Every structure is written in C-alpha cells, then in structure tokens.
Short mmCIF file of C-alpha atoms in Angstrom, two decimals:
data_model
loop_
_atom_site.label_atom_id
_atom_site.label_comp_id
_atom_site.label_asym_id
_atom_site.label_seq_id
_atom_site.Cartn_x
_atom_site.Cartn_y
_atom_site.Cartn_z
CA MET L 300 -4.23 -18.31 1.14
CA GLN L 301 -1.71 -17.41 -1.55
CA LEU L 302 -0.43 -14.33 -1.15
CA VAL L 303 2.36 -12.49 -3.95
CA VAL L 304 5.30 -11.56 -1.38
CA ALA L 305 7.95 -10.56 -4.07
CA ARG L 306 8.73 -10.04 -7.93
CA ILE L 307 11.89 -10.73 -9.18
CA GLY L 308 14.03 -8.64 -10.71
CA ARG L 309 17.71 -8.12 -12.42
CA ALA L 310 20.13 -10.75 -12.18
CA HIS L 311 22.85 -9.04 -9.52
CA GLY L 312 26.62 -10.47 -9.98
CA ILE L 313 27.67 -13.66 -12.09
CA LYS L 314 26.42 -16.21 -8.65
CA GLY L 315 22.98 -16.74 -9.65
CA GLU L 316 21.45 -13.95 -7.10
CA VAL L 317 18.78 -11.62 -8.07
CA THR L 318 17.32 -8.53 -7.14
CA VAL L 319 13.33 -8.74 -5.16
CA GLU L 320 10.67 -5.95 -5.41
CA VAL L 321 9.51 -6.81 -1.79
CA ARG L 322 5.59 -6.68 -1.57
CA THR L 323 5.22 -7.87 1.94
CA ASP L 324 5.67 -5.94 5.42
CA GLU L 325 7.64 -9.17 6.65
CA PRO L 326 10.27 -10.25 4.53
CA GLU L 327 12.56 -11.84 6.97
CA LEU L 328 9.66 -14.18 8.16
CA ARG L 329 8.28 -14.51 3.91
CA LEU L 330 11.44 -14.79 2.04
CA GLY L 331 13.80 -15.77 5.27
CA PRO L 332 16.41 -18.74 3.63
CA GLY L 333 14.63 -22.05 3.33
CA ALA L 334 11.59 -21.14 2.44
CA VAL L 335 9.40 -22.82 -0.37
CA LEU L 336 7.51 -20.01 -2.42
CA ALA L 337 4.99 -20.89 -5.31
CA THR L 338 6.02 -18.92 -8.40
CA ASP L 339 3.45 -17.10 -11.24
CA PRO L 340 4.09 -18.47 -14.30
CA ALA L 341 4.06 -21.49 -12.24
CA ALA L 342 6.27 -23.93 -14.55
CA THR L 343 8.84 -21.16 -12.66
CA GLY L 344 8.29 -22.81 -9.65
CA PRO L 345 8.60 -23.93 -6.86
CA LEU L 346 11.95 -22.18 -5.69
CA THR L 347 13.35 -22.46 -2.26
CA ILE L 348 15.33 -19.51 -0.92
CA GLU L 349 18.76 -20.62 -0.10
CA ALA L 350 20.73 -16.90 0.76
CA GLY L 351 19.59 -13.39 1.18
CA ARG L 352 20.84 -10.21 2.02
CA VAL L 353 20.48 -6.63 1.78
CA HIS L 354 22.97 -4.89 -0.68
CA SER L 355 22.52 -0.89 -1.38
CA GLY L 356 19.07 -0.70 0.09
CA ARG L 357 18.06 -3.64 -1.95
CA LEU L 358 17.08 -7.45 -1.08
CA LEU L 359 19.10 -9.51 -2.92
CA LEU L 360 18.25 -13.47 -2.82
CA ARG L 361 20.04 -16.31 -4.26
CA PHE L 362 17.58 -20.04 -5.20
CA ALA L 363 18.48 -23.48 -4.85
CA GLY L 364 19.65 -24.46 -8.02
CA VAL L 365 20.31 -21.40 -9.37
CA HIS L 366 23.82 -20.53 -9.77
CA ASP L 367 24.92 -18.28 -12.56
CA ARG L 368 23.84 -15.10 -14.73
CA THR L 369 21.80 -16.92 -16.84
CA GLY L 370 19.58 -18.60 -14.78
CA ALA L 371 18.94 -15.46 -12.52
CA GLU L 372 17.94 -13.54 -15.83
CA ALA L 373 15.63 -16.65 -16.60
CA LEU L 374 13.46 -16.24 -13.71
CA ARG L 375 13.07 -12.08 -14.38
CA ASN L 376 9.32 -10.45 -13.87
CA THR L 377 8.51 -13.71 -11.81
CA LEU L 378 6.04 -13.53 -8.96
CA LEU L 379 6.85 -15.02 -5.59
CA ILE L 380 3.93 -16.78 -3.93
CA ALA L 381 3.68 -17.76 0.16
CA ASP L 382 0.89 -19.76 1.79
CA VAL L 383 -0.61 -17.91 4.31
CA ASP L 384 -3.48 -19.17 6.67
CA PRO L 385 -5.78 -16.42 6.27
CA ASP L 386 -6.38 -16.48 9.81
CA GLU L 387 -3.01 -15.69 10.79
CA ARG L 388 -2.27 -11.79 12.08
CA PRO L 389 0.96 -9.40 12.20
CA GLU L 390 2.57 -9.24 15.29
CA ASP L 391 1.96 -5.77 15.89
CA GLU L 392 -1.89 -5.60 16.40
CA ASP L 393 -1.83 -1.71 14.50
CA GLU L 394 -0.87 -3.98 11.29
CA TYR L 395 -2.88 -5.67 8.73
CA TYR L 396 -2.16 -7.99 5.58
CA ASP L 397 -3.81 -6.83 2.12
CA HIS L 398 -6.24 -9.42 2.12
CA GLN L 399 -7.67 -8.50 5.16
CA LEU L 400 -8.29 -5.03 4.04
CA ILE L 401 -9.58 -5.53 0.77
CA ASP L 402 -13.48 -5.74 0.13
CA LEU L 403 -14.11 -3.68 3.86
CA ASP L 404 -16.42 -1.13 3.42
CA VAL L 405 -15.19 2.55 4.17
CA VAL L 406 -17.40 4.82 6.43
CA THR L 407 -16.94 8.14 8.04
CA GLU L 408 -17.24 8.42 11.64
CA ASP L 409 -20.53 9.47 11.26
CA GLY L 410 -21.49 6.30 9.60
CA THR L 411 -21.63 7.97 5.61
CA GLU L 412 -20.38 5.34 3.45
CA VAL L 413 -17.77 6.23 0.90
CA GLY L 414 -17.02 3.29 -0.66
CA ARG L 415 -15.54 -0.59 -0.49
CA ILE L 416 -11.63 -1.18 -0.91
CA THR L 417 -10.21 -2.20 -3.89
CA GLU L 418 -6.69 -2.30 -3.64
CA ILE L 419 -3.58 -1.17 -1.69
CA SER L 420 -0.98 0.69 -2.80
CA HIS L 421 2.32 0.85 -1.18
CA LEU L 422 3.89 3.70 -1.81
CA PRO L 423 7.55 4.88 -0.67
CA THR L 424 6.19 7.12 2.31
CA GLN L 425 2.65 5.54 3.04
CA ASP L 426 -0.04 3.06 2.21
CA LEU L 427 -2.93 4.21 0.18
CA PHE L 428 -6.07 2.90 0.12
CA VAL L 429 -8.12 2.84 -3.01
CA VAL L 430 -11.73 3.07 -2.57
CA GLU L 431 -13.92 2.31 -5.15
CA ARG L 432 -17.23 4.49 -4.44
CA ALA L 433 -20.77 3.74 -5.41
CA ASP L 434 -21.09 5.33 -9.11
CA GLY L 435 -17.37 3.29 -9.67
CA SER L 436 -14.84 6.39 -9.28
CA GLU L 437 -12.49 6.12 -7.02
CA VAL L 438 -10.66 7.67 -4.15
CA TYR L 439 -7.53 7.44 -2.97
CA VAL L 440 -7.28 7.41 1.14
CA PRO L 441 -3.32 7.28 3.16
CA PHE L 442 -3.27 4.94 5.69
CA VAL L 443 -2.46 7.07 8.33
CA SER L 444 -3.67 6.89 11.53
CA GLU L 445 -4.86 10.58 11.55
CA ILE L 446 -6.91 9.67 8.95
CA VAL L 447 -7.89 6.18 9.41
CA THR L 448 -9.61 5.84 12.99
CA ALA L 449 -10.25 2.41 13.26
CA ILE L 450 -10.41 -1.23 11.25
CA ASP L 451 -12.92 -3.40 12.34
CA LEU L 452 -12.26 -6.44 10.97
CA ASP L 453 -15.22 -8.18 12.47
CA GLU L 454 -17.59 -5.92 10.99
CA GLN L 455 -15.98 -5.69 8.04
CA ARG L 456 -15.21 -1.85 7.61
CA ALA L 457 -12.67 0.62 7.77
CA VAL L 458 -13.47 4.18 9.90
CA ILE L 459 -11.84 7.26 8.45
CA SER L 460 -12.21 11.36 9.23
CA PRO L 461 -11.28 12.85 6.29
CA PRO L 462 -9.39 16.00 5.80
CA PRO L 463 -11.50 18.71 3.42
CA GLY L 464 -11.57 17.99 -0.22
CA LEU L 465 -10.25 14.34 0.19
CA ILE L 466 -13.56 12.71 -0.57
CA ASP L 467 -15.18 15.43 -1.53
CA ASP L 468 -15.39 19.12 -3.20
CA ARG L 469 -15.39 20.84 0.13
CA ALA L 470 -11.53 22.25 -0.50
CA GLU L 471 -9.60 24.14 1.92
CA VAL L 472 -7.66 27.27 1.01
CA ALA L 473 -4.73 26.16 -0.62
CA SER L 474 -2.10 28.86 0.46
CA ALA L 475 -1.31 31.72 2.21
CA ARG L 476 -1.77 34.07 -0.89
CA ASP L 477 -4.41 32.60 -1.77
CA ALA L 478 -5.85 33.86 1.90
CA GLU L 479 -4.03 37.12 0.95
CA ASP L 480 -6.30 37.39 -2.20
CA ALA L 481 -9.29 37.05 -0.54
CA GLU L 482 -8.51 39.40 2.33
CA ASP L 483 -8.27 42.07 -0.75
CA ALA L 484 -11.14 40.85 -2.26
CA GLY L 485 -12.91 41.14 1.03
CA ASP L 486 -11.53 44.61 1.86
CA ALA L 487 -12.22 46.06 -1.68
CA GLU L 488 -15.65 44.70 -1.17
CA ASP L 489 -15.95 46.73 2.40
CA ALA L 490 -14.71 50.11 0.79
CA GLY L 491 -17.04 49.78 -1.71
CA ASP L 492 -20.09 49.53 0.46
CA ALA L 493 -18.17 52.55 2.83
CA GLY L 494 -18.07 54.57 -0.21
CA GLU L 495 -22.01 54.01 -1.07
CA GLU L 496 -23.40 54.79 2.21
CA ALA L 497 -20.89 58.29 2.30
#
C-alpha cells in the first residue's frame, strides 16, 4: 500500500535542501537517510533521501543528485510516497495509520450510527475525524480519548462518546453570561407568577 508521507516545500539555502510538510506520525522511520520514496508526479522520482535535519522547527531534507537551489526548487509541491505493509501497525498500541481509520463506521456508545470516516485532518493541536453522515453532511470528531473511546479494527468501527452539540443540536449554555440571563428570565417569571397570586 502506498501512503503520502510528506509534501516538498521551498528550497532552503543553496545546497539542495528543501523544507517538507510532514504527513506521517513516524518521520524518523519514513523520512530517514537512505529511504527511497515514490513521487507524485511520478516523473520527479523516485527520490532517495541523502540527509535530513530539523531547522527552526521544520524538517529539511536533501536528496541524492540534488545539490543546488535550482534542483531543489524544481521539486516544490512534489508529494513523497512510501510503500507500507497494510498489516503494519505503529509501535504504540494507541496509535493508528490514517489508512486503518478511513472507512471505519462511527457509532456512539449506545450503538447509534453516526456515519463513516472519510478523512483524517491533522491539525497542530489534535487530529480530527471527518465523518460523513447518511444524509451526506459532515461532522468533525476530535480524535481524543475523552471522545473516541474505542477503535475496533476487527469490527471496522470507532466508538465515540460525543459531548452535547458535537453531532446533534443539544447545545449546552455557552457562557456564564448566558446562564445568568437564563436565571434572570426565570426570576422575572417567578415574580410575575407571585404578582398574579397576590
């Protein structure tokens, strides 16, 4: 199975290095020196990683045969693709590859069907499941243990415990001010009732 593990960005310096947007949880494994990666567009590759380093929080790579800025710029926006055994699992038992999660059925803990995972969105703070519902609408489910309580690859499903408002219209009071307004409205109603009785 082939998976996109990075996208090449701008050239860095004059010696052929490029910045890369990492799209794998295991860059040290997929993007290490000596790794041979297919590319999209295919004509650009395959590319062999010659060296890599982190600079100002970004991964920089240099590829065999690319030794100047012109060659590096020519690679911009190329996707790097690794061959991965579909049965391979990450070392941490609580981690999953995107391809293992795509197409899982999403259900609540009481068995209510929510939809199907169509995409994993990797954000700086957390990952999100993009879940397509039966009516074609989408809902975004944060991939955190408080909400996603179980992943069952054998049953091909993800079990969630959504907070109110995540997958339905049961919204909670949004702020303390709203709560006070609700209390004031209740007090006014009670005062009105008292006036009627007197």
